[in-house]
Structures are given as C-alpha cells and as structure tokens.
Tab-separated table of C-alpha atoms in Angstrom:
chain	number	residue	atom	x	y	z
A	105	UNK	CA	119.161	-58.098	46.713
A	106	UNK	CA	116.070	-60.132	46.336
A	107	UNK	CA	113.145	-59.941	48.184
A	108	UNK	CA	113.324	-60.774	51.876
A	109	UNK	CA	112.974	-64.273	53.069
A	110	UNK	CA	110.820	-64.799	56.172
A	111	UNK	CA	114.214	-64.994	57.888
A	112	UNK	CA	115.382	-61.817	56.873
A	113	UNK	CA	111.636	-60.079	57.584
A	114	UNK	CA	112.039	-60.701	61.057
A	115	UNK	CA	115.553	-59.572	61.532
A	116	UNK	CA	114.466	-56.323	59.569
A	117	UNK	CA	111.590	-55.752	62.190
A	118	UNK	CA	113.909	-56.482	64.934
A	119	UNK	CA	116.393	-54.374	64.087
A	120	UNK	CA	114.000	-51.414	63.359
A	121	UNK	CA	112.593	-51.334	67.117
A	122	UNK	CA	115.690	-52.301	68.986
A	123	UNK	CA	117.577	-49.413	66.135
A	124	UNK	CA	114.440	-46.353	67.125
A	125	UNK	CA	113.787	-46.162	63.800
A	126	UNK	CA	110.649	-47.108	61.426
A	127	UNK	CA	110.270	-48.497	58.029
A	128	UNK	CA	108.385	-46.734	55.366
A	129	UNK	CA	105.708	-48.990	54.129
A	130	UNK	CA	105.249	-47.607	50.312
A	131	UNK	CA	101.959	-48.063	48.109
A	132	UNK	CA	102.134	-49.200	45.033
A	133	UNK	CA	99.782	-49.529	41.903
A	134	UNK	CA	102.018	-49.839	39.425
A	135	UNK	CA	105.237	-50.833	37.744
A	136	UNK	CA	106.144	-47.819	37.369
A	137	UNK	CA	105.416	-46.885	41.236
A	138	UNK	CA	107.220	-50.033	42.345
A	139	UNK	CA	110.432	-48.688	40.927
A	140	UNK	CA	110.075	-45.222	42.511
A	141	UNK	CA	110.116	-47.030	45.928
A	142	UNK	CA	112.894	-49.480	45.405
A	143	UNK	CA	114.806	-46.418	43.806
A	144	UNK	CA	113.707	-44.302	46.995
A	145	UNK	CA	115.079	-47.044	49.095
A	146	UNK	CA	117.903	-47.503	47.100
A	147	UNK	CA	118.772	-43.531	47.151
A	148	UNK	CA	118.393	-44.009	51.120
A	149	UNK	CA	120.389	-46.744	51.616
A	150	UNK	CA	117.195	-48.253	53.399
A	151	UNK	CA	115.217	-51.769	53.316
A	152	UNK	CA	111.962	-50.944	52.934
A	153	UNK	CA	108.615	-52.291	52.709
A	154	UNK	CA	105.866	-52.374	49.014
A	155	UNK	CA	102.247	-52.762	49.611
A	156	UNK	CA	99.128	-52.780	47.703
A	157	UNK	CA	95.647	-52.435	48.994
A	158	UNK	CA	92.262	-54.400	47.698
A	159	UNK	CA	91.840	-51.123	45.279
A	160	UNK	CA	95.633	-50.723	43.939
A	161	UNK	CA	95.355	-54.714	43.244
A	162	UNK	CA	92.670	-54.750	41.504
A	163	UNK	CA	93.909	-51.742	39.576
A	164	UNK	CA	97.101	-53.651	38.577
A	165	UNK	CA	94.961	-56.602	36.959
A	166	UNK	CA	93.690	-54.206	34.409
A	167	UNK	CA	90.886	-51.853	34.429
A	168	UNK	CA	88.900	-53.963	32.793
A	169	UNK	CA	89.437	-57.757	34.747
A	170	UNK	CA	89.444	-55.977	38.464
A	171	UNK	CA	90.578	-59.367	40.109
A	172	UNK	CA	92.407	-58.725	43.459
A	173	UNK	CA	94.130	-61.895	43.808
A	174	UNK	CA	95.712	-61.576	40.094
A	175	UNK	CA	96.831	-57.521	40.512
A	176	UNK	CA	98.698	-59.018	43.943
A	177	UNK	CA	100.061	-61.679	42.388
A	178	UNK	CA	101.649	-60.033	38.989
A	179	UNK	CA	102.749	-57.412	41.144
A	180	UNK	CA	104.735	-59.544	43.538
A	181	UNK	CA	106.220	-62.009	40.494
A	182	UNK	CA	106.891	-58.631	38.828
A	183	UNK	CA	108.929	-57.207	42.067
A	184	UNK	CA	110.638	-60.226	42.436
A	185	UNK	CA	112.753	-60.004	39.478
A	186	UNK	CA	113.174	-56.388	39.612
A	187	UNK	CA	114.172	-55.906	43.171
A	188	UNK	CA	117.049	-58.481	42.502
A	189	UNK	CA	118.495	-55.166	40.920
A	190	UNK	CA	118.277	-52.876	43.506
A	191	UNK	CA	121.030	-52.826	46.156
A	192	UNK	CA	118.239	-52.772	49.151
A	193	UNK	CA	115.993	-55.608	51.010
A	194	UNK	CA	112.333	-55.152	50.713
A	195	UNK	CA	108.899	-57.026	51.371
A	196	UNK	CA	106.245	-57.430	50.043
A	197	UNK	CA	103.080	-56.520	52.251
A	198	UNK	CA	99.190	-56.220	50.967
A	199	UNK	CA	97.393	-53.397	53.370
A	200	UNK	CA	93.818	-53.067	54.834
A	201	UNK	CA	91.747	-56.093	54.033
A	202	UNK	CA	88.700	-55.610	55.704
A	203	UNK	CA	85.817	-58.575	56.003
A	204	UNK	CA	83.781	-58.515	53.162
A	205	UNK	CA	87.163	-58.896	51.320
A	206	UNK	CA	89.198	-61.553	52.971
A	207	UNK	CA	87.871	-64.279	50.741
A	208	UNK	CA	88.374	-62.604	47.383
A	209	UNK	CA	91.777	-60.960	48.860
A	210	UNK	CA	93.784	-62.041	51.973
A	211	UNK	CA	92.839	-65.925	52.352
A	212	UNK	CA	93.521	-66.740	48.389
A	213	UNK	CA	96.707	-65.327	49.090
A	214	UNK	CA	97.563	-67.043	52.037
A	215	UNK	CA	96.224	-69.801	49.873
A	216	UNK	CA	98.860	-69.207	47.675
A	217	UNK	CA	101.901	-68.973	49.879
A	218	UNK	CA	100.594	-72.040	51.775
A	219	UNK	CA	101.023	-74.211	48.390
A	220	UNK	CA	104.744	-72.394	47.397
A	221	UNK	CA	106.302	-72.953	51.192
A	222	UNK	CA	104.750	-76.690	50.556
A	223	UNK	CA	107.136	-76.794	47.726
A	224	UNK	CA	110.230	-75.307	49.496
A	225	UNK	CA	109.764	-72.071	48.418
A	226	UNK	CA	109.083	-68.820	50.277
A	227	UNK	CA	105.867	-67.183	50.493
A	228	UNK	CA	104.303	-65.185	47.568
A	229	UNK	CA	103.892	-61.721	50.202
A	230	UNK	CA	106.149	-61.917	53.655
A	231	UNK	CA	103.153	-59.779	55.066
A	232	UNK	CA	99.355	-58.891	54.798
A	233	UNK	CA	96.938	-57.195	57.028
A	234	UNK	CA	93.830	-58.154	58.070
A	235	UNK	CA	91.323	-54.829	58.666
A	236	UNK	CA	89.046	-55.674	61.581
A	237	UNK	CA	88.360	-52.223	62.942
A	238	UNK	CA	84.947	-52.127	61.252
A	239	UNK	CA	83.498	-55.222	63.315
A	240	UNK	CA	83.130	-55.492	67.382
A	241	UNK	CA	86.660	-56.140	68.868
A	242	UNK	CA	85.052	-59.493	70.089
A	243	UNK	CA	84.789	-60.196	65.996
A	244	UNK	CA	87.634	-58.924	64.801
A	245	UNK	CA	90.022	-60.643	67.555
A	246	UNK	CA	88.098	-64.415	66.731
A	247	UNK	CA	89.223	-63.692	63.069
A	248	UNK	CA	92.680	-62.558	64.020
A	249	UNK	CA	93.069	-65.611	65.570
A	250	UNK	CA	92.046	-68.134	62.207
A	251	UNK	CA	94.308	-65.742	59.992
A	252	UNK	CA	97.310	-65.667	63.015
A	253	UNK	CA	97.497	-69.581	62.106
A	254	UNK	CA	97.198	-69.635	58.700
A	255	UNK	CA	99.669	-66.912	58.187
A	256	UNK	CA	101.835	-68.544	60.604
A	257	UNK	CA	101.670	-72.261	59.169
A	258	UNK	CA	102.706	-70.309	55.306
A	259	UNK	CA	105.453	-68.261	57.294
A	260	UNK	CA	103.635	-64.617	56.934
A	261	UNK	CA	103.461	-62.087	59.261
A	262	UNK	CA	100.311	-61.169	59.810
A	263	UNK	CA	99.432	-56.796	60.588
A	264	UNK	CA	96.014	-56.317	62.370
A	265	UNK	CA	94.461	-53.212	63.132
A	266	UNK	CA	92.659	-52.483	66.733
A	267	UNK	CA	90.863	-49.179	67.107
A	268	UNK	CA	89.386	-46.937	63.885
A	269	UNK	CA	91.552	-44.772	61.604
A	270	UNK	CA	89.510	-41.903	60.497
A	271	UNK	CA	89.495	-40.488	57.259
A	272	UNK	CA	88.984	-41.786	53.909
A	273	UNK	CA	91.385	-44.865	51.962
A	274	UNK	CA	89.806	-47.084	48.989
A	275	UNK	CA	86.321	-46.186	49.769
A	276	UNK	CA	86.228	-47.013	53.335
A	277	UNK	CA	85.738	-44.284	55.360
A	278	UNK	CA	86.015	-43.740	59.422
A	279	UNK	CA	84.600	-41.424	61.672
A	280	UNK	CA	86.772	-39.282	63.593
A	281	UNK	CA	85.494	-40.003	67.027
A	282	UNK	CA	86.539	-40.892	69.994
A	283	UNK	CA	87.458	-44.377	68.722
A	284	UNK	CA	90.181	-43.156	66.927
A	285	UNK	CA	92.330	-43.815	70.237
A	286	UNK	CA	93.048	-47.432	71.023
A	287	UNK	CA	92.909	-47.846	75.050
A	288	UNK	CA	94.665	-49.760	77.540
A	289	UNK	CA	91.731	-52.550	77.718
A	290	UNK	CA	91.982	-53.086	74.211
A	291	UNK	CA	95.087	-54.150	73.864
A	292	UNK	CA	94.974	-56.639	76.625
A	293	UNK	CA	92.294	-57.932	75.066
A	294	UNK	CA	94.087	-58.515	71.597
A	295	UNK	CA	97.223	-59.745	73.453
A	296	UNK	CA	95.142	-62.498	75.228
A	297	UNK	CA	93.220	-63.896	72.120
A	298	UNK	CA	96.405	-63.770	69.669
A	299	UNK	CA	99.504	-63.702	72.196
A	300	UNK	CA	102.458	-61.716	72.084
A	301	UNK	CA	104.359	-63.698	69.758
A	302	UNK	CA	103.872	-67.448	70.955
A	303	UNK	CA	101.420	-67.710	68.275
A	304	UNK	CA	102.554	-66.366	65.650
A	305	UNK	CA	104.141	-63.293	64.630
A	306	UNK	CA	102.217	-60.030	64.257
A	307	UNK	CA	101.894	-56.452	63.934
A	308	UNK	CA	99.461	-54.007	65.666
A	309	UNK	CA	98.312	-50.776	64.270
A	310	UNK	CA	96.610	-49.611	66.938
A	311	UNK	CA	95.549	-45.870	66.573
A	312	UNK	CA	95.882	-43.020	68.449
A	313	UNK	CA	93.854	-40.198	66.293
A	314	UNK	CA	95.625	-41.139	62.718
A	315	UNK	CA	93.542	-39.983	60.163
A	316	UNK	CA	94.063	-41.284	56.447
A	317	UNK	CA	94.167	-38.409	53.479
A	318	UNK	CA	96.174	-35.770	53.524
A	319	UNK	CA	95.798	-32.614	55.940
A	320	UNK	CA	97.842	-29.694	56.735
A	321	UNK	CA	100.017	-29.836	59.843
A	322	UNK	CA	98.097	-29.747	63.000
A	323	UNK	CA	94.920	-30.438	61.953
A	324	UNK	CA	95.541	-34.387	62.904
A	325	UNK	CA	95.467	-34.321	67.197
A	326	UNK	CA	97.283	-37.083	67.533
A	327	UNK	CA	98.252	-38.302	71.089
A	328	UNK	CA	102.022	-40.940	70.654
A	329	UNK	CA	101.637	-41.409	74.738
A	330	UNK	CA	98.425	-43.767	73.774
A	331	UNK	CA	101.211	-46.148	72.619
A	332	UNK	CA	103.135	-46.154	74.936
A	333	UNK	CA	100.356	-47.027	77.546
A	334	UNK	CA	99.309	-50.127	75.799
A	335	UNK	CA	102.940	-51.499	75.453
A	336	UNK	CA	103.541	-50.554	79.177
A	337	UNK	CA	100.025	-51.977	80.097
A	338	UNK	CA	100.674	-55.459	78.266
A	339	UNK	CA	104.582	-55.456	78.742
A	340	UNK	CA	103.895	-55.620	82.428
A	341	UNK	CA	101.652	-58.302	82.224
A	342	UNK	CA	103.121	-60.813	80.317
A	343	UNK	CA	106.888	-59.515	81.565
A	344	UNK	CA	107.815	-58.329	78.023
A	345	UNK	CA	109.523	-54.813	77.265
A	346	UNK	CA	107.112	-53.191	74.039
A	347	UNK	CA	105.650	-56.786	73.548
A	348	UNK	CA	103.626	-55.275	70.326
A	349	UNK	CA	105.652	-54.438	66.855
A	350	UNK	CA	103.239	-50.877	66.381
A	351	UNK	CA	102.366	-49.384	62.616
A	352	UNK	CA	101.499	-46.303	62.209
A	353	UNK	CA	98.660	-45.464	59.835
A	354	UNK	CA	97.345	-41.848	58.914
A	355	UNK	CA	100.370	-40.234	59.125
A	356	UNK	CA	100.012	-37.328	56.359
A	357	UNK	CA	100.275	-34.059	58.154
A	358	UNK	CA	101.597	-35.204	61.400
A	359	UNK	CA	104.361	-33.232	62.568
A	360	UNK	CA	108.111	-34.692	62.803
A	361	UNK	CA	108.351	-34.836	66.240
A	362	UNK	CA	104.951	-36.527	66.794
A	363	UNK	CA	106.210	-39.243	64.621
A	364	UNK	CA	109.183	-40.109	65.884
A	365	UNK	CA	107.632	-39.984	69.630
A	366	UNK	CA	105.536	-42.551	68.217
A	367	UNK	CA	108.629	-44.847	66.646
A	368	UNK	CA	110.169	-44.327	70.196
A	369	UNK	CA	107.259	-46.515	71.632
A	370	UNK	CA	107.738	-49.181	68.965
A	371	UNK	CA	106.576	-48.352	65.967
A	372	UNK	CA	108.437	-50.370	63.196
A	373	UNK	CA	106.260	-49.439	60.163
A	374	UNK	CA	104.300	-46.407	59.046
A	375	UNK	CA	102.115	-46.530	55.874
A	376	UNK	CA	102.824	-43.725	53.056
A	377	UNK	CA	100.230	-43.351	50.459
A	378	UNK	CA	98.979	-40.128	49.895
A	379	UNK	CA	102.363	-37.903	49.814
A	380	UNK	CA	103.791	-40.549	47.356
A	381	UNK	CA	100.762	-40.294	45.632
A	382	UNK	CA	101.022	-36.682	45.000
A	383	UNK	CA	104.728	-36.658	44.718
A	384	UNK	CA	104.379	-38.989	41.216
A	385	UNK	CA	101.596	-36.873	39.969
A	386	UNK	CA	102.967	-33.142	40.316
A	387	UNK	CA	105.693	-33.768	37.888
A	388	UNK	CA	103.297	-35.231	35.134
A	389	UNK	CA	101.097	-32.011	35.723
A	390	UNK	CA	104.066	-30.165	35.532
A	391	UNK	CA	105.137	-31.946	31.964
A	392	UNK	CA	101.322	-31.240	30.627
A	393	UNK	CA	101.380	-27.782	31.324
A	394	UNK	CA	104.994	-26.572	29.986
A	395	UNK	CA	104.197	-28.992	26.876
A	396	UNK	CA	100.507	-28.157	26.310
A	397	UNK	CA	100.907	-27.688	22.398
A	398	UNK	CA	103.286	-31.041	21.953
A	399	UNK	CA	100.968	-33.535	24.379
A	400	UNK	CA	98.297	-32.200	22.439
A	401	UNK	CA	97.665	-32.340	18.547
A	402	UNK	CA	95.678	-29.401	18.199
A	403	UNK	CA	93.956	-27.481	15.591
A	404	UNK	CA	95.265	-30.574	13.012
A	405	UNK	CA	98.961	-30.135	14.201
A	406	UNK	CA	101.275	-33.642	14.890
A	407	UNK	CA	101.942	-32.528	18.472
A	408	UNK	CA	105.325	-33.320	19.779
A	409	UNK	CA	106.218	-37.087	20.110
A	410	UNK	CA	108.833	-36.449	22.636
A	411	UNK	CA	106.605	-35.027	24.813
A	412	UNK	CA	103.898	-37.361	24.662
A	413	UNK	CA	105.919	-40.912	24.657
A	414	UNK	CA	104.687	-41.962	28.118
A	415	UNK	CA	108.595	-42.312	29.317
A	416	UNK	CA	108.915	-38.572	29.204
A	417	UNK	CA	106.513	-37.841	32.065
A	418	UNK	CA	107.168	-40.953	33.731
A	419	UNK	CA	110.516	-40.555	34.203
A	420	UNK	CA	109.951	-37.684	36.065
A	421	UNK	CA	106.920	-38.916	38.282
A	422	UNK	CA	109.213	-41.858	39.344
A	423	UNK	CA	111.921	-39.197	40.192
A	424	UNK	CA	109.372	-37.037	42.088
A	425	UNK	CA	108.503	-40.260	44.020
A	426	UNK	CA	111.889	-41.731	44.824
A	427	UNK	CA	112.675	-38.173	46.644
A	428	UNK	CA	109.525	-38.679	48.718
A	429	UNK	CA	110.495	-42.340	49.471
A	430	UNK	CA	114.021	-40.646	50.580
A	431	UNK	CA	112.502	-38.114	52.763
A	432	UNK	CA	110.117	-40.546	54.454
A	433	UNK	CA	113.700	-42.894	55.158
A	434	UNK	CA	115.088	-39.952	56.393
A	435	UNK	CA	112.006	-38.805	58.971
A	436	UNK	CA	111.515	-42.597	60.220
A	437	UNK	CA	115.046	-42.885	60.526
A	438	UNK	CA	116.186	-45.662	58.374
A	439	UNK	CA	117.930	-44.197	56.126
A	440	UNK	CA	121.327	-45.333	56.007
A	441	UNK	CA	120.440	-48.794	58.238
A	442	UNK	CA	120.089	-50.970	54.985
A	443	UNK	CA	121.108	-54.892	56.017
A	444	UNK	CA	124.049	-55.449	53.318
C-alpha cells in the first residue's frame, strides 16, 4: 500500500477513536529503522504511523551536512517507494518542533507540501507537530493558529502539544512539576483559539504526568482521568462527544492498564521512541559480544567478514525492532485493524 493520502489519514484517525484503540507513532532515523516499523506493522496487521524529530532529521542528512529539512525530505521520498511494498497504510508525521526550530524545520516543510498539493499531488508528510509547551499558552496558541492554516491550506494535520512533558528527548528537557498535568482551563482555551475541527484538523497531546526516557514501571504517576476532564469539559461546551483527537507522549514505563484508560478517553496516537530504540540496539550488542574475535581484527588477524558485513547485525536489530513495533500494536490495540 502506499503511503496514506490525506483522505485515508483521516479515516485512519477516525476509525482509531470510534475502534478504542491507538496507533503507534514509530521514530525513525534511518533506513534501516523505517523498515523495522513498516515490518512491525506489517507483522501486526496494523496501519501505523513514521516520525522523525528535528535531531533524527538532521541525523538522516548525514553527520556531516545536519540540514533538517533535507534528512525529512530523503526520508519521506525514501518511504514512499518502500512502503508501496508493505501490505499496511502508514503516514508520515515529523514530531516535536519547538520555536526556535519552526523556520529551519516545520514551515519549510509545510513549504514544501504547499508547492506539491499546488501541483495535484499530496503532501510531502500527512502530519507534523508544532512544540509550544516551552512558551506561555497565550504564545503557543497565537502560533497554533498561523500553522492550523497553513497546514490546513497544504492538507496536513497539524499535532500541538498543551501542557509540559517532563523528561529528556533531543536535548530538550522538562521539569517534572506540576505542569506536567494539562487542566480543564487549558483546554478551553486551546479549543477557542484553534476550534474543534472547523479550522482545521488537529491533534492535542495534552499531558497528564508523561515523562519522556525510559523508567521502570511505576515510577511515571500518571493520572488518564486528566483526559477525560478536558474532553468532557470542552465536549460540553461546544456539544461535541471527545471533541479533541489526544496523543500520548512519555509513555515508556507506564503500565498497560494506564494506557489503555488513556486510549479509552481518545487517544488515537502514542509516540514510541525509546523502547524501539533499545529494541534495535540489544541485538547488535548481542552480535559484538558472541563475535568479539571476527568484528574485530586483532593482534594482525583478518577478523571474520561475515560477522562484520553491516547486514549481519542489522538484520537482527531490524528483527529486534519489528517485535517491539508488534507488541506496541498489540498494547494500543490495533493490531489486526489494518484498512485493506
């Protein structure tokens, strides 16, 4: 299948919340990660969502060019062609953009997408989020609002974040405070500068206690019911059963049931970065220390070819990967709910 039109996007999203179950939004940095998700998917028999951040794009334009905009780009060209070969539906998404990167990340991109739906084709990403959690709400809801219409006029959905995610992802790093719960107020606040749909399609990761990096079960209090008080809270105002389409960011060490409370409110994506992450790196440690003496040539020896031809280890962090993929399908419950 290719990757999803705008069309198909929204029908995914809308049959995620009206199905109880969440997509897992995968990061990528690589062609070689990019095919552990679509072969997670694939194994699931889930559509899925690929995202990069401002670091993992910059990392795919080389180590040595850094360039955002070009790492995004190849990657989704790249996808585009392999996805066609996978028997799932994904999108392509871009994650946190916060302020002092929109103009070398998010608006070139909208940029982009702008000029190919001009041409009759679909845009380059169906999705990107704009990171306003470091500014005043006042701030971040004003640029909502400009990015809302662009993303809208080039037929993207746009993700925006209300409330602070604690915890550490590309260098940015947020307290864990008592901001990591988005309240009530808040999200009547967001609903009334950017709507609830009538101007433009969005989603809301609003937090309540997520913490990016990885923890051990328990140690992230999270409280679901915040959700469900902000979708009840704007719902009633503007008449509109869960008006907001929720992500969930920060999920690494939450436990099951805490997740799934949270998908029952609404949430139709959840991020999953650092358990892929690990799950693609344990097998190459794995390969280095059963093959010490062949990835090595030591003492003057040849080493062992096999061993060190980068498909030997890769082939086995892309395996690793896919089975996280799988599992996240099967906690988020969209495994087996693929579209065709």
């Amino acid at each position: 299948m290719p990757i999803a039109t705008p069309e198909i996007y929204a029908e995914m999203l809308d049959r995620a919340k009206a199905g109880g179950f969440a997509y897992p939004a995968i990061n990528v940095t690589s062609s070689q990660t990019l095919h552990a998700a679509l072969r997670g998917f694939a194994e699931a028999e889930s559509d899925g969502i690929v995202q990069v951040s401002t670091g993992g794009a910059e990392f795919l334009s080389g180590a040595t060019i850094k360039d955002m905009v070009t790492g995004a780009t190849a990657l989704a060209e790249y996808a585009r062609v392999v996805a066609a070969k996978y028997p799932v539906t994904v999108a392509l998404h871009t994650d946190h953009c916060p302020k002092d990167k929109l103009d070398g990340f998010m608006r070139p991109l909208i940029d982009i997408s702008l000029e190919r739906v001009s041409k009759g084709l679909d845009p380059l990403f169906q999705s990107h989020m704009w990171d306003g959690s470091a500014v005043p709400l006042d701030e971040n809801l004003e640029i909502a609002k400009e990015l809302l219409d662009k993303c809208a006029r080039a037929r993207i959905i746009m993700e925006m974040e209300i409330g602070v995610v604690g915890g550490e992802e590309d260098g940015v790093v947020g307290e864990i405070n008592e901001k990591l719960y988005t309240t009530a107020e808040d999200a009547l606040a967001t609903a009334e500068a950017v709507g609830v749909g009538d101007k433009g399609r969005y989603m809301l990761a609003a937090t309540f206690g997520n913490v990016h990096g990885v923890y051990k079960p328990g140690h992230v209090k999270l409280r679901p019911s915040v959700l469900k008080e902000i979708q009840d809270a704007v719902g009633a105002k503007y008449g509109k059963d869960k008006p907001f389409d929720l992500v969930f960011h920060g999920g690494s060490g939450s436990l099951l049931e805490e997740i799934q409370e949270a998908i029952s409110y609404g949430v139709v994506k959840m991020n999953v970065d650092t358990d892929t992450q690990y799950a693609f790196t344990r097998p190459i440690a794995e390969h280095m220390f059963k093959n010490y003496d062949g990835v090595l040539k030591i003492d003057g020896d040849v080493g062992n070819k096999k061993t060190y031809d980068p498909r030997s280890y890769g082939k086995a962090a892309e395996a690793g990967m896919a089975a996280r993929v799988l599992e996240a399908c099967q906690s988020l419950k969209s495994a087996g709910t693929k579209i065709s």
